Coordinates of C-alpha atoms and ligand atoms in Angstrom, one line a residue:
M291 CA 35.8 -9.5 11.8
S292 CA 37.6 -11.0 8.5
R293 CA 34.9 -10.9 6.0
Q294 CA 34.4 -12.5 2.2
K295 CA 36.8 -10.0 -0.1
I296 CA 35.6 -9.9 -3.6
V297 CA 36.6 -8.2 -6.9
A298 CA 33.7 -9.3 -9.6
G299 CA 34.3 -8.0 -13.2
N300 CA 30.5 -7.1 -15.0
W301 CA 31.5 -7.7 -18.8
K302 CA 28.3 -6.3 -19.5
M303 CA 27.5 -7.1 -23.4
N304 CA 30.8 -6.4 -24.5
T305 CA 33.4 -8.5 -26.0
T306 CA 33.5 -11.7 -29.3
L307 CA 34.3 -14.8 -27.9
S308 CA 37.7 -14.7 -29.0
E309 CA 38.1 -11.5 -27.3
A310 CA 36.7 -12.8 -24.2
L311 CA 38.9 -15.9 -24.7
F312 CA 41.7 -13.5 -24.6
L313 CA 40.6 -11.6 -22.2
V314 CA 40.3 -14.4 -19.4
D315 CA 43.6 -16.0 -20.6
G316 CA 45.3 -12.7 -19.8
I317 CA 43.5 -12.3 -16.3
L318 CA 44.8 -16.2 -15.8
S319 CA 48.2 -15.4 -16.3
K320 CA 48.5 -12.4 -14.4
M321 CA 46.1 -12.7 -11.3
N322 CA 47.2 -13.2 -8.1
T323 CA 45.4 -16.1 -6.9
T324 CA 47.4 -17.1 -4.1
N325 CA 45.4 -13.9 -1.5
E326 CA 42.4 -14.8 0.1
V327 CA 40.4 -12.2 -2.3
T328 CA 37.4 -13.8 -4.6
K329 CA 37.6 -12.9 -8.0
I330 CA 34.4 -13.3 -9.8
I331 CA 34.4 -13.3 -14.0
I332 CA 31.0 -12.0 -15.3
P333 CA 30.7 -12.4 -19.1
P334 CA 28.0 -12.6 -21.4
F335 CA 25.9 -16.1 -21.2
P336 CA 27.4 -17.6 -24.3
Y337 CA 30.9 -17.5 -23.3
L338 CA 30.1 -19.2 -19.9
I339 CA 30.8 -22.9 -20.9
S340 CA 34.5 -22.0 -22.3
I341 CA 35.2 -19.5 -19.5
S342 CA 34.8 -22.3 -16.8
N343 CA 36.5 -24.5 -19.0
K344 CA 39.6 -22.4 -18.7
I345 CA 38.9 -21.7 -15.3
G346 CA 39.1 -25.3 -14.0
E347 CA 39.8 -25.4 -10.5
T348 CA 41.9 -22.0 -10.4
E349 CA 41.6 -21.0 -6.9
H350 CA 40.0 -18.0 -5.8
I351 CA 38.8 -17.4 -9.2
S352 CA 34.8 -17.6 -9.8
L353 CA 32.5 -17.4 -12.6
G354 CA 29.3 -15.7 -12.5
A355 CA 26.3 -14.7 -15.3
Q356 CA 24.7 -11.4 -15.0
N357 CA 21.5 -12.3 -14.8
C358 CA 18.5 -15.4 -14.8
H359 CA 14.9 -15.9 -14.8
T360 CA 12.2 -16.6 -12.0
D361 CA 11.5 -19.7 -13.2
E362 CA 13.3 -22.7 -13.2
S363 CA 12.4 -24.3 -17.0
G364 CA 9.7 -23.7 -19.5
A365 CA 8.4 -22.0 -22.0
F366 CA 10.3 -18.6 -21.9
T367 CA 11.6 -18.1 -25.5
G368 CA 15.5 -16.6 -25.2
E369 CA 15.4 -16.9 -21.2
I370 CA 18.2 -18.7 -19.0
S371 CA 17.4 -20.0 -15.8
A372 CA 19.4 -20.2 -12.7
S373 CA 19.6 -24.2 -12.9
M374 CA 21.3 -24.0 -16.5
L375 CA 23.8 -21.2 -14.9
A376 CA 24.9 -23.7 -12.1
S377 CA 25.0 -26.4 -14.7
V378 CA 27.3 -24.9 -16.6
G379 CA 30.2 -24.4 -13.7
C380 CA 28.5 -20.8 -12.6
S381 CA 28.6 -19.8 -8.9
Y382 CA 27.3 -16.3 -8.7
V383 CA 24.2 -14.4 -10.2
L384 CA 23.8 -10.6 -10.6
V385 CA 20.3 -9.8 -9.8
G386 CA 18.5 -6.4 -9.9
H387 CA 21.4 -4.3 -11.8
S388 CA 20.5 -0.6 -12.3
E389 CA 20.9 -1.7 -16.1
R390 CA 18.1 -4.4 -15.5
R391 CA 15.8 -2.3 -13.3
C392 CA 15.9 0.6 -15.3
Y393 CA 15.7 -0.6 -19.4
F394 CA 14.0 -4.2 -18.8
N395 CA 11.5 -2.8 -15.8
E396 CA 12.2 -5.5 -13.2
T397 CA 10.2 -5.3 -10.0
N398 CA 11.2 -5.9 -6.6
E399 CA 8.6 -9.4 -7.1
E400 CA 10.5 -10.5 -9.9
L401 CA 14.0 -9.7 -7.7
I402 CA 12.8 -11.8 -4.9
K403 CA 11.9 -14.7 -7.3
K404 CA 15.6 -14.6 -8.9
I405 CA 17.2 -14.7 -5.8
K406 CA 15.3 -17.6 -4.7
S407 CA 15.9 -19.6 -7.9
A408 CA 19.5 -18.8 -7.6
L409 CA 19.5 -20.2 -3.8
D410 CA 17.8 -23.2 -4.8
N411 CA 20.2 -23.8 -7.1
N412 CA 23.5 -23.1 -4.7
L413 CA 24.3 -19.9 -6.9
K414 CA 25.2 -17.2 -4.8
P415 CA 22.7 -13.8 -5.9
I416 CA 24.7 -10.6 -5.9
F417 CA 21.8 -8.3 -5.0
C418 CA 22.3 -4.6 -6.8
I419 CA 21.2 -1.5 -5.3
G420 CA 22.0 2.0 -5.7
E421 CA 20.2 5.1 -6.5
T422 CA 19.8 8.0 -9.0
L423 CA 21.7 11.5 -9.3
E424 CA 18.1 12.7 -9.0
Q425 CA 17.5 10.8 -5.6
R426 CA 20.8 12.1 -4.1
Q427 CA 20.2 15.4 -5.4
Y428 CA 17.2 15.2 -3.4
H429 CA 18.6 14.1 -0.4
T430 CA 16.4 10.6 -0.5
H431 CA 19.1 8.4 -1.0
F432 CA 19.3 7.0 2.1
T433 CA 15.5 6.3 2.0
V434 CA 15.5 4.8 -1.5
I435 CA 18.4 2.2 -0.5
S436 CA 16.5 1.5 2.6
H437 CA 13.1 0.5 0.6
Q438 CA 15.5 -1.5 -1.7
L439 CA 16.9 -3.4 1.0
S440 CA 13.9 -4.3 2.9
E441 CA 11.2 -4.8 0.2
V442 CA 13.3 -7.7 -1.2
L443 CA 15.4 -9.0 1.4
K444 CA 12.2 -9.5 4.2
S445 CA 11.6 -12.4 2.0
F446 CA 14.4 -14.3 3.1
T447 CA 15.4 -16.4 6.0
D448 CA 19.0 -15.7 7.7
A449 CA 20.4 -19.1 6.5
E450 CA 19.6 -18.2 2.9
F451 CA 20.7 -14.6 3.6
S452 CA 23.7 -15.8 4.6
N453 CA 24.6 -16.4 1.0
I454 CA 23.9 -13.2 -0.4
V455 CA 26.2 -10.7 -1.6
I456 CA 25.6 -6.8 -1.7
A457 CA 26.8 -4.7 -4.0
Y458 CA 26.1 -1.0 -3.8
E459 CA 26.1 0.5 -7.2
P460 CA 24.7 4.5 -7.4
V461 CA 23.4 5.1 -10.8
W462 CA 25.1 8.5 -11.2
A463 CA 28.5 6.5 -10.8
I464 CA 28.1 3.5 -13.5
G465 CA 30.1 4.6 -16.8
T466 CA 30.5 8.0 -16.0
G467 CA 33.9 8.5 -14.9
E468 CA 32.8 9.9 -11.5
T469 CA 33.0 7.4 -8.8
A470 CA 31.3 8.1 -5.7
T471 CA 34.5 9.4 -2.9
S472 CA 35.4 7.0 -0.2
N473 CA 33.5 9.4 2.2
Q474 CA 30.4 8.7 0.5
A475 CA 31.0 5.5 -0.1
Q476 CA 31.8 4.6 3.3
E477 CA 28.6 6.7 4.4
M478 CA 26.3 4.3 2.3
H479 CA 28.2 1.1 3.2
A480 CA 27.7 1.7 6.9
F481 CA 24.3 2.8 6.3
I482 CA 23.9 0.0 4.4
R483 CA 25.4 -2.9 7.0
K484 CA 23.1 -1.0 10.2
E485 CA 19.9 -1.8 8.1
I486 CA 20.8 -5.0 7.2
A487 CA 21.2 -5.6 11.4
Q488 CA 17.8 -4.4 11.8
L489 CA 16.4 -6.8 9.0
Y490 CA 18.6 -10.0 10.5
S491 CA 21.1 -9.3 13.2
Q492 CA 24.0 -7.4 14.3
S493 CA 26.4 -10.4 13.7
I494 CA 24.8 -11.3 10.4
A495 CA 25.5 -7.6 9.3
Q496 CA 29.2 -7.8 10.4
E497 CA 29.4 -11.0 8.4
T498 CA 27.8 -9.6 5.0
T499 CA 30.0 -8.8 1.8
I500 CA 29.0 -5.0 0.7
L501 CA 30.8 -4.4 -3.0
Y502 CA 31.2 -1.1 -4.4
G503 CA 30.5 -0.1 -8.1
G504 CA 30.7 2.7 -10.2
S505 CA 33.3 4.2 -11.7
C506 CA 35.9 2.2 -9.4
N507 CA 39.5 1.7 -11.3
A508 CA 42.7 0.3 -11.2
Q509 CA 43.6 4.1 -9.8
N510 CA 40.8 4.5 -7.1
A511 CA 40.1 1.0 -6.2
Q512 CA 43.0 1.1 -3.2
E513 CA 41.3 4.2 -1.5
L514 CA 37.7 2.6 -1.7
F515 CA 38.5 -0.6 -0.3
S516 CA 40.2 0.8 2.4
C517 CA 37.3 1.9 3.6
E518 CA 35.9 -0.1 6.8
D519 CA 32.6 -1.4 5.3
V520 CA 33.8 -2.0 1.6
D521 CA 34.7 -5.1 1.4
G522 CA 35.5 -5.1 -2.3
G523 CA 34.0 -4.3 -5.9
L524 CA 31.7 -4.8 -8.9
I525 CA 33.7 -3.4 -11.8
G526 CA 32.8 -2.6 -15.4
G527 CA 34.4 -0.8 -17.8
A528 CA 37.6 -1.6 -16.1
S529 CA 37.2 -5.2 -16.1
L530 CA 37.6 -5.4 -19.7
K531 CA 41.2 -5.2 -19.4
A532 CA 43.3 -8.0 -17.7
D533 CA 45.9 -5.7 -15.9
D534 CA 43.4 -2.9 -14.9
F535 CA 41.4 -5.6 -13.5
C536 CA 44.1 -7.4 -11.8
K537 CA 45.2 -4.4 -10.1
I538 CA 41.9 -4.2 -8.7
A539 CA 41.9 -7.2 -7.4
A540 CA 45.3 -6.7 -5.8
S541 CA 44.3 -3.0 -4.0
F542 CA 43.5 -4.7 -0.7
Ligands
13P682 P1 31.3 0.9 -14.5 O1 32.3 0.6 -13.6 O2 31.9 0.9 -15.8 O3 31.0 2.5 -14.2 O4 30.3 0.0 -14.2 C1 30.1 -0.4 -13.1 C2 28.9 -1.3 -13.2 O5 27.7 -1.0 -13.4 C3 29.3 -2.7 -12.7 O6 28.3 -3.5 -12.6

């Protein structure tokens, strides 16, 4: 079964405009664009148009955003809608990153609306899930992940779900330098696939791209991506260096 392989770079709240453009130039000059891995650049909002213009029609490289609002338009000062993102060339949007759940109190109800709005605007949501260190230490991580999946994904049809990418990002591994072992990643990815099979079907689960995120870097990507159920990565810190991001994207 060949699933879509993806390596996505979530730049978070980093880079100035000139640094962002320099980074994209580096990625475009070093990236292997002949392989079938989809590379997604996910910069801060203000740089989306400029980066979209630079990427142009480059094969296998796409643009994504780090968040979107639940509504299409209206009096929501400071917010950005999925239709705006689509209009500047985005094809993907992160939904439910743990930093947004934690610092901005995003609820499952909001995440459902964000995914709906993204899908309505032909954006593919990258739906992020992951347990905290405490939850893992108390051995509740499988229950937590099961709830994170079922509470949100119950709202979508099979056809809608086929456009959703899942990213498993254990909170304890994000930005800490402590990566999940390949055994831990494979164990959880297989569990996620099993849960998706229950929510949808076995064949849909087999086609779902499930990314790993959390201190994934140029040194450990190959081992992680060699796991049967790991279809690529959502990369934070290491995506801010063109060399490292390109190496990770070549780690299959
Ligand atoms: P790091 O790769 O910096 O741990 O961040 C992972 C992440 O949160 C990507 O969304």
